[in-house]
Amino acid sequence: MTEYEPVIGLEMHAELMTESKMFSKAKVVDSVEAAPNTAVSPLCLGMPGTLPVINEKAVEYATRVALALNCEINHHNIFARKNYFYPDLPKGYQISQYEQPLGVNGWLDIELESGETKRIGIRRVHMEEDTGKLTHQDDGTSLVDYNRAGVPLLEIVTEPDIRSGEEARAYAMKVRQILRYLGVNSGDMEKGVLRVEPNISIRPVGSTEFGTRTELKNLNSFRVLADGTAFEIARQTAVLQSGGKVVQETRGWHDTRRETFSQRTKEEAEDYRYFPEPDLPPLHLDDAWIEAVRASLPELPDVKVARYMADYELSEYDSRVLSEERAVGEWFDTAVTAGGIPKSVANWMINELFRLMNEAKLSIDAIQVTPAALVELIGLVDKQTINNNTAKDVLAEMFTSGTAPTQIVEAKRLAQISDNAALQAIIDQILDDNAEQVARYLEGQEKLRGFFVGQVMRQTKGKANPGLVNQLLDSALDAKK
């Protein structure tokens, strides 16, 4: 039986978070929360006599993405008309880019579950306008909302370098992370501001020719991307192994049945009858402008991970966790700048602060704990003013109230007891009150040592210095031998 390998290229469509639309002054609104058709203009609605004007901020955002994806920037850009007729496209064409897109020949390295790194080529990054939104009713009618029509949209197209649904998911997740780092897209796939469309074909192992491809449209989660791609690979394999032929078509994903379904025959580029947009002049980007955009880029995730590992000697796991969100990395860097020891700050953030954030469902830029306050708390532990368990309780109160750790410790008298004489007296009293347990310990039941420690901690309400307790307890027990 012939063995087949998948060949997958990915298209991602990302709405850019500008204030106004791609070619008009109409406001960009949340297409889910805003009332339908309240953020439109004559241009959005395809009215005759309207003229488009390029949104400079959208071009800047698009250039940021293209540079972050290691693309060559075309100085000379042409917008084109992509002609097709659909109810969500009021002009009967979409203004897009075709022969001369913004960015070409890029790449992105992704990390696979095996631990390997794979480079995915990026064929093009081009600007266009989004379409409207159709809502299909149970009675067979459809409603059209044009709030989304004309929103700046960036299309990112890979080379056919992806070989599985898991690779597709890893690539898409990394692109989403970069878009969020750049501040150009929220990454909220449920709201449709980021959509993923894999083009999938299979071919006999060892062959260099491409098979007939199908496209899965508008997938809105990484799980669906992985599952839909895996299903389509299996479906095409079964078709070919049974002697059939794969049809080039656009398919959708049925989430309940967990399978793809045919939507329409797939168009080719010539079907769209591209030609230069006559109402827009060519867009020229000079070197100075491109370099100014490049200089504005933040430190990107891979660079941040490498810096944490090299400069702070953090593990790769810790480095990636702290670099997942730009705001988290900046919070960590601020804590280190405030005097925090990187490894200690990383441990407290990952193990304790993130737990509190998850329970409260808060992002790091919404919490009341400041980086300096966490460094102060860690300092209290290092100076043995409080022990580790007490510090966790103090952090929980800091998280709720925003109060400084020193104030909490002083107000609640949580400081560790590190007075030798006071602890010695407590230990002597506990050993006197538990003579039977002491005798059993001396007979060899060494597990009872933990019992004595627990009694000391209970009597001191957890405030005894653990290291000092252990030292004094060992001396007291040795003296009874």
C-alpha positions as CSV (number, residue, x, y, z in Angstrom):
1,M,0.0,0.0,0.0
2,T,1.3,3.4,-1.0
3,E,2.5,5.6,1.9
4,Y,1.7,9.3,1.7
5,E,3.1,12.4,3.3
6,P,1.2,15.6,4.0
7,V,2.2,18.9,2.4
8,I,0.6,21.9,4.2
9,G,0.8,25.6,3.7
10,L,-0.9,28.0,6.1
11,E,-2.7,31.3,5.5
12,M,-3.4,33.5,8.6
13,H,-5.6,36.6,8.5
14,A,-5.0,39.1,11.3
15,E,-7.1,42.2,11.8
16,L,-4.8,45.2,12.7
17,M,-5.7,47.2,15.8
18,T,-5.9,50.6,14.3
19,E,-8.5,53.2,15.3
20,S,-9.9,53.6,11.8
21,K,-10.4,51.3,8.8
22,M,-7.9,50.5,6.0
23,F,-9.2,52.9,3.4
24,S,-11.7,55.2,5.3
25,K,-12.1,57.1,8.5
26,A,-14.8,54.8,9.8
27,K,-14.1,53.6,13.3
28,V,-12.8,50.1,14.0
29,V,-15.1,48.5,16.7
30,D,-15.5,45.1,18.3
31,S,-17.4,43.2,15.7
32,V,-18.9,40.9,18.4
33,E,-20.0,43.5,21.0
34,A,-20.9,46.5,18.8
35,A,-24.4,46.9,17.5
36,P,-24.5,45.7,13.8
37,N,-23.9,48.3,11.1
38,T,-23.0,51.1,13.5
39,A,-19.4,51.6,12.3
40,V,-19.7,52.0,8.6
41,S,-19.1,54.6,6.0
42,P,-20.1,55.1,2.3
43,L,-16.9,53.5,1.3
44,C,-17.5,50.4,3.6
45,L,-20.9,50.0,2.0
46,G,-19.6,50.2,-1.6
47,M,-21.4,53.5,-2.4
48,P,-20.6,54.9,-5.9
49,G,-18.4,58.0,-6.0
50,T,-16.3,57.1,-2.9
51,L,-12.5,57.0,-3.0
52,P,-10.2,55.0,-0.7
53,V,-7.3,56.5,1.2
54,I,-4.5,54.3,2.6
55,N,-4.3,54.2,6.4
56,E,-0.6,55.0,7.3
57,K,-0.9,53.4,10.8
58,A,-2.1,50.1,9.2
59,V,1.0,50.2,6.8
60,E,3.2,50.7,9.9
61,Y,1.7,47.8,11.8
62,A,1.9,45.6,8.7
63,T,5.6,46.5,8.3
64,R,6.3,45.7,11.9
65,V,4.9,42.2,11.4
66,A,6.7,41.6,8.1
67,L,10.0,42.6,9.7
68,A,9.4,40.5,12.8
69,L,8.8,37.5,10.4
70,N,12.2,38.2,8.8
71,C,10.7,39.3,5.5
72,E,12.3,41.4,2.8
73,I,10.3,44.6,2.5
74,N,9.2,45.7,-1.0
75,H,9.8,49.4,-1.3
76,H,7.2,49.6,-4.1
77,N,3.8,48.3,-3.2
78,I,0.7,48.0,-5.4
79,F,-2.9,47.5,-4.3
80,A,-5.1,45.4,-6.5
81,R,-8.8,44.6,-6.9
82,K,-9.7,41.0,-6.1
83,N,-13.0,40.5,-7.8
84,Y,-15.7,38.1,-6.5
85,F,-19.3,38.4,-5.6
86,Y,-20.6,37.6,-2.1
87,P,-23.1,39.3,0.2
88,D,-20.4,40.3,2.7
89,L,-18.4,42.2,0.0
90,P,-20.6,45.2,-1.0
91,K,-18.2,46.6,-3.7
92,G,-18.1,43.3,-5.5
93,Y,-14.3,43.3,-5.0
94,Q,-11.8,43.4,-2.2
95,I,-8.8,45.8,-2.2
96,S,-5.8,43.6,-1.6
97,Q,-2.2,43.1,-2.8
98,Y,-1.2,40.5,-5.3
99,E,1.9,40.8,-7.5
100,Q,3.7,43.3,-5.3
101,P,3.0,42.6,-1.6
102,L,4.5,44.3,1.4
103,G,6.8,41.5,2.5
104,V,8.3,38.4,0.9
105,N,10.8,35.6,1.6
106,G,10.5,35.5,5.3
107,W,10.8,32.7,7.8
108,L,9.9,31.6,11.4
109,D,11.5,29.0,13.5
110,I,9.1,26.8,15.5
111,E,9.8,24.4,18.4
112,L,8.4,20.9,17.9
113,E,7.3,18.5,20.7
114,S,10.3,16.4,19.9
115,G,12.5,19.2,21.0
116,E,13.7,20.0,17.5
117,T,13.5,23.4,15.8
118,K,12.1,23.7,12.3
119,R,12.2,26.6,10.0
120,I,9.0,27.5,8.2
121,G,9.3,29.7,5.1
122,I,7.0,32.7,4.7
123,R,6.1,33.4,1.1
124,R,4.4,36.7,1.5
125,V,2.8,39.2,4.0
126,H,0.3,41.5,2.3
127,M,-2.3,44.1,3.3
128,E,-5.9,44.1,2.4
129,E,-9.4,45.0,3.8
130,D,-11.6,42.6,5.7
131,T,-15.1,41.7,4.5
132,G,-18.4,42.0,6.3
133,K,-19.9,39.3,8.6
134,L,-22.8,37.0,7.6
135,T,-25.0,35.5,10.3
136,H,-27.1,32.6,8.9
137,Q,-30.6,32.2,10.4
138,D,-32.6,29.0,11.1
139,D,-35.2,30.0,8.6
140,G,-32.7,30.0,5.7
141,T,-32.2,33.8,5.6
142,S,-28.9,35.6,6.3
143,L,-28.1,38.9,8.0
144,V,-25.1,41.0,7.0
145,D,-23.1,43.2,9.4
146,Y,-20.7,45.6,7.7
147,N,-18.9,46.8,10.9
148,R,-16.0,44.6,9.9
149,A,-16.0,45.6,6.3
150,G,-12.9,47.6,5.5
151,V,-11.0,46.8,8.8
152,P,-7.2,46.5,8.0
153,L,-6.3,42.9,7.5
154,L,-2.9,41.3,7.2
155,E,-2.6,38.0,5.3
156,I,0.5,35.9,6.2
157,V,1.2,33.0,3.8
158,T,3.7,30.2,4.4
159,E,5.6,28.1,2.0
160,P,4.3,24.4,1.9
161,D,6.8,23.5,4.6
162,I,4.4,22.1,7.2
163,R,4.0,18.3,7.5
164,S,1.4,17.8,10.3
165,G,-1.5,19.3,12.2
166,E,0.8,19.7,15.2
167,E,3.4,21.6,13.2
168,A,0.6,23.8,11.9
169,R,-0.6,24.5,15.4
170,A,3.0,25.3,16.6
171,Y,3.5,27.7,13.8
172,A,0.1,29.4,14.2
173,M,0.6,29.8,18.0
174,K,4.0,31.4,17.5
175,V,2.7,33.9,14.9
176,R,-0.1,34.8,17.3
177,Q,2.4,35.3,20.1
178,I,4.5,37.7,17.8
179,L,1.4,39.6,16.8
180,R,0.5,40.2,20.4
181,Y,4.1,41.2,21.3
182,L,4.0,43.8,18.5
183,G,0.7,45.2,19.8
184,V,-1.0,44.9,16.4
185,N,-3.6,42.2,17.1
186,S,-5.3,40.9,20.2
187,G,-5.0,37.2,19.2
188,D,-8.7,36.7,20.2
189,M,-9.6,33.9,17.7
190,E,-13.1,33.5,19.2
191,K,-13.9,37.0,18.0
192,G,-12.5,36.3,14.5
193,V,-9.7,38.9,14.6
194,L,-7.3,36.1,13.9
195,R,-8.3,33.3,11.4
196,V,-6.3,30.3,10.2
197,E,-6.7,28.5,6.9
198,P,-4.5,25.5,6.1
199,N,-4.1,24.3,2.5
200,I,-3.6,20.5,2.7
201,S,-2.5,18.0,0.1
202,I,-0.8,14.6,0.3
203,R,1.7,12.9,-2.0
204,P,3.5,9.5,-2.1
205,V,6.5,9.5,0.2
206,G,9.6,10.4,-1.9
207,S,7.7,12.4,-4.5
208,T,8.5,16.0,-5.2
209,E,5.2,16.8,-7.0
210,F,2.3,18.4,-5.1
211,G,-1.0,16.6,-4.8
212,T,-4.4,18.2,-5.2
213,R,-5.0,20.5,-2.3
214,T,-8.1,21.4,-0.2
215,E,-8.4,24.5,2.0
216,L,-10.1,24.6,5.4
217,K,-11.6,28.0,5.9
218,N,-11.7,30.3,8.9
219,L,-10.7,28.0,11.7
220,N,-10.9,29.8,15.0
221,S,-8.9,27.8,17.4
222,F,-5.6,26.0,17.5
223,R,-7.2,22.7,18.5
224,V,-9.5,22.9,15.5
225,L,-6.5,23.7,13.3
226,A,-4.7,20.6,14.5
227,D,-7.8,18.3,14.5
228,G,-9.1,19.6,11.2
229,T,-5.8,19.2,9.5
230,A,-5.3,15.6,10.9
231,F,-8.8,14.7,9.7
232,E,-8.3,16.1,6.2
233,I,-5.0,14.2,5.9
234,A,-6.7,10.9,6.8
235,R,-9.6,11.7,4.5
236,Q,-7.4,12.4,1.5
237,T,-5.4,9.3,2.2
238,A,-8.5,7.1,2.3
239,V,-9.7,8.6,-1.0
240,L,-6.5,7.9,-2.8
241,Q,-6.0,4.4,-1.3
242,S,-9.6,3.5,-2.5
243,G,-8.7,4.5,-6.0
244,G,-10.5,7.9,-6.0
245,K,-9.3,11.4,-6.7
246,V,-9.0,14.4,-4.3
247,V,-11.1,17.3,-5.6
248,Q,-9.7,20.8,-5.2
249,E,-12.2,22.6,-3.0
250,T,-12.8,24.7,0.0
251,R,-14.0,22.8,3.1
252,G,-15.3,23.7,6.5
253,W,-15.0,22.1,9.9
254,H,-18.0,20.6,11.7
255,D,-17.1,20.9,15.4
256,T,-19.8,18.5,16.6
257,R,-19.2,15.7,14.2
258,R,-15.4,16.4,14.2
259,E,-15.1,16.2,10.5
260,T,-14.6,18.4,7.4
261,F,-17.3,19.1,4.8
262,S,-17.3,20.5,1.3
263,Q,-18.3,24.1,0.9
264,R,-17.4,25.1,-2.7
265,T,-15.0,24.5,-5.5
266,K,-11.7,26.2,-4.8
267,E,-10.9,29.3,-6.9
268,E,-7.6,29.9,-8.6
269,A,-5.9,33.3,-8.8
270,E,-7.2,33.9,-12.3
271,D,-10.7,33.5,-11.1
272,Y,-10.4,36.7,-9.1
273,R,-9.3,38.7,-12.1
274,Y,-6.8,40.8,-10.2
275,F,-5.8,44.2,-11.6
276,P,-4.2,47.3,-10.1
277,E,-6.6,49.4,-8.0
278,P,-7.2,52.5,-10.2
279,D,-8.2,54.7,-7.2
280,L,-5.0,54.2,-5.2
281,P,-1.5,55.3,-6.2
282,P,1.5,53.0,-5.8
283,L,2.8,53.0,-2.2
284,H,6.5,53.7,-1.8
285,L,8.3,52.9,1.4
286,D,11.8,54.5,1.7
287,D,14.7,53.0,3.6
288,A,14.6,55.6,6.4
289,W,10.9,54.9,7.1
290,I,11.5,51.1,7.1
291,E,14.5,51.4,9.5
292,A,12.5,53.6,11.8
293,V,9.8,50.9,12.0
294,R,12.5,48.3,12.6
295,A,14.0,50.3,15.5
296,S,10.5,50.5,17.1
297,L,10.2,46.7,17.4
298,P,10.2,45.3,20.9
299,E,12.5,42.4,22.0
300,L,10.8,39.4,20.4
301,P,10.1,36.1,22.2
302,D,13.0,34.0,20.9
303,V,15.6,36.8,21.7
304,K,14.1,37.2,25.1
305,V,14.4,33.5,25.8
306,A,18.0,33.4,24.7
307,R,18.8,36.4,26.9
308,Y,17.2,34.9,30.0
309,M,19.1,31.7,29.5
310,A,22.4,33.4,28.9
311,D,22.3,36.4,31.2
312,Y,20.3,34.9,34.1
313,E,21.1,31.2,33.7
314,L,17.4,30.4,33.8
315,S,16.2,27.0,32.4
316,E,14.7,27.0,28.9
317,Y,11.3,26.1,30.5
318,D,11.4,29.0,32.9
319,S,12.6,31.4,30.1
320,R,9.8,30.3,27.8
321,V,7.1,30.7,30.4
322,L,8.3,34.2,31.3
323,S,8.5,35.1,27.7
324,E,5.1,33.8,26.6
325,E,3.4,37.2,27.1
326,R,5.2,40.5,26.5
327,A,3.7,42.0,29.7
328,V,5.0,39.1,31.8
329,G,8.5,39.4,30.5
330,E,8.5,43.2,31.1
331,W,7.2,42.6,34.7
332,F,10.0,40.1,35.3
333,D,12.6,42.5,33.9
334,T,11.4,45.3,36.1
335,A,11.6,43.1,39.1
336,V,15.2,42.1,38.3
337,T,16.1,45.8,37.7
338,A,14.6,46.6,41.1
339,G,17.3,44.3,42.6
340,G,15.6,40.9,42.5
341,I,17.7,37.8,42.0
342,P,16.5,36.4,38.6
343,K,16.1,32.8,39.7
344,S,14.2,33.7,42.9
345,V,11.9,36.1,41.1
346,A,11.2,33.5,38.4
347,N,10.4,30.9,41.0
348,W,8.0,33.1,42.9
349,M,6.3,34.3,39.7
350,I,5.9,30.9,38.1
351,N,4.9,28.9,41.2
352,E,3.0,31.5,43.3
353,L,2.1,34.6,41.5
354,F,0.7,32.8,38.4
355,R,-1.4,30.6,40.6
356,L,-3.0,33.6,42.2
357,M,-3.5,35.2,38.8
358,N,-5.1,32.0,37.4
359,E,-7.5,31.7,40.3
360,A,-8.5,35.4,40.0
361,K,-8.5,35.2,36.2
362,L,-6.4,38.3,36.0
363,S,-3.6,39.2,33.6
364,I,-0.3,40.5,35.0
365,D,-1.0,44.1,34.0
366,A,-4.2,44.0,36.1
367,I,-2.8,42.8,39.4
368,Q,-2.0,45.0,42.4
369,V,1.3,43.4,43.2
370,T,4.2,45.4,41.8
371,P,7.6,44.0,40.8
372,A,9.3,46.0,43.5
373,A,6.8,44.6,46.1
374,L,7.6,41.0,45.1
375,V,11.4,41.8,45.4
376,E,10.7,43.2,48.8
377,L,8.8,40.1,49.9
378,I,11.7,37.8,48.6
379,G,14.1,40.0,50.6
380,L,12.1,39.4,53.8
381,V,12.5,35.6,53.2
382,D,16.2,35.9,52.4
383,K,16.8,37.9,55.6
384,Q,14.8,35.3,57.5
385,T,12.4,37.9,58.7
386,I,9.6,35.5,57.6
387,N,9.7,31.9,56.5
388,N,8.7,30.6,53.1
389,N,5.2,29.5,54.1
390,T,4.4,32.8,55.8
391,A,5.7,34.6,52.7
392,K,3.1,32.8,50.5
393,D,0.3,34.0,52.9
394,V,1.7,37.5,52.7
395,L,1.8,37.4,48.9
396,A,-1.9,36.3,48.8
397,E,-2.8,39.4,50.9
398,M,-0.6,41.6,48.8
399,F,-2.5,40.3,45.7
400,T,-5.9,41.1,47.3
401,S,-5.1,44.4,48.9
402,G,-2.0,45.8,47.2
403,T,-0.4,46.4,50.6
404,A,3.4,46.4,50.9
405,P,4.8,43.2,52.4
406,T,6.6,44.9,55.3
407,Q,3.4,46.6,56.3
408,I,1.5,43.2,56.4
409,V,4.3,41.5,58.4
410,E,4.4,44.3,60.9
411,A,0.6,44.7,61.2
412,K,0.0,41.0,61.7
413,R,3.2,40.4,63.7
414,L,4.3,37.7,61.3
415,A,8.0,38.1,61.8
416,Q,10.0,34.9,62.4
417,I,11.1,34.1,65.9
418,S,14.9,33.9,65.7
419,D,15.6,34.4,69.3
420,N,17.7,31.5,70.6
421,A,16.7,31.8,74.2
422,A,13.0,32.0,73.4
423,L,13.0,29.1,71.0
424,Q,15.2,27.0,73.4
425,A,12.6,27.5,76.2
426,I,9.8,26.4,73.9
427,I,11.7,23.3,72.8
428,D,12.6,22.3,76.3
429,Q,9.0,22.6,77.4
430,I,7.8,20.5,74.5
431,L,10.3,17.8,75.2
432,D,9.4,17.8,78.9
433,D,5.6,17.6,78.1
434,N,6.2,14.6,75.7
435,A,8.6,12.4,77.7
436,E,7.1,9.2,76.2
437,Q,7.7,10.4,72.6
438,V,11.3,11.4,73.6
439,A,12.0,8.0,75.0
440,R,10.7,6.3,71.8
441,Y,12.8,8.6,69.7
442,L,15.9,7.7,71.7
443,E,15.0,4.0,71.2
444,G,15.4,4.6,67.4
445,Q,12.0,5.9,66.2
446,E,13.6,8.8,64.5
447,K,10.4,9.8,62.6
448,L,9.2,11.4,65.8
449,R,11.7,14.2,65.2
450,G,9.1,15.6,62.8
451,F,6.5,15.5,65.6
452,F,8.7,17.7,67.8
453,V,9.3,20.2,65.0
454,G,5.5,20.3,64.3
455,Q,4.8,21.0,68.0
456,V,7.3,23.9,68.0
457,M,5.7,25.4,64.8
458,R,2.2,25.0,66.2
459,Q,3.1,26.7,69.4
460,T,4.8,29.6,67.6
461,K,2.0,29.8,65.0
462,G,4.4,28.9,62.2
463,K,6.7,31.9,63.0
464,A,9.7,30.0,64.4
465,N,12.8,30.1,62.2
466,P,12.9,26.6,60.8
467,G,16.6,26.4,60.5
468,L,17.2,27.5,64.0
469,V,14.5,25.2,65.3
470,N,16.2,22.2,63.7
471,Q,19.6,23.2,65.1
472,L,18.3,23.7,68.7
473,L,16.1,20.6,68.6
474,D,19.0,18.4,67.5
475,S,21.2,19.8,70.4
476,A,18.4,19.2,72.9
477,L,17.7,15.6,71.8
478,D,21.5,14.8,71.7
479,A,21.8,16.0,75.3
480,K,19.2,13.5,76.4
481,K,21.1,10.5,75.0
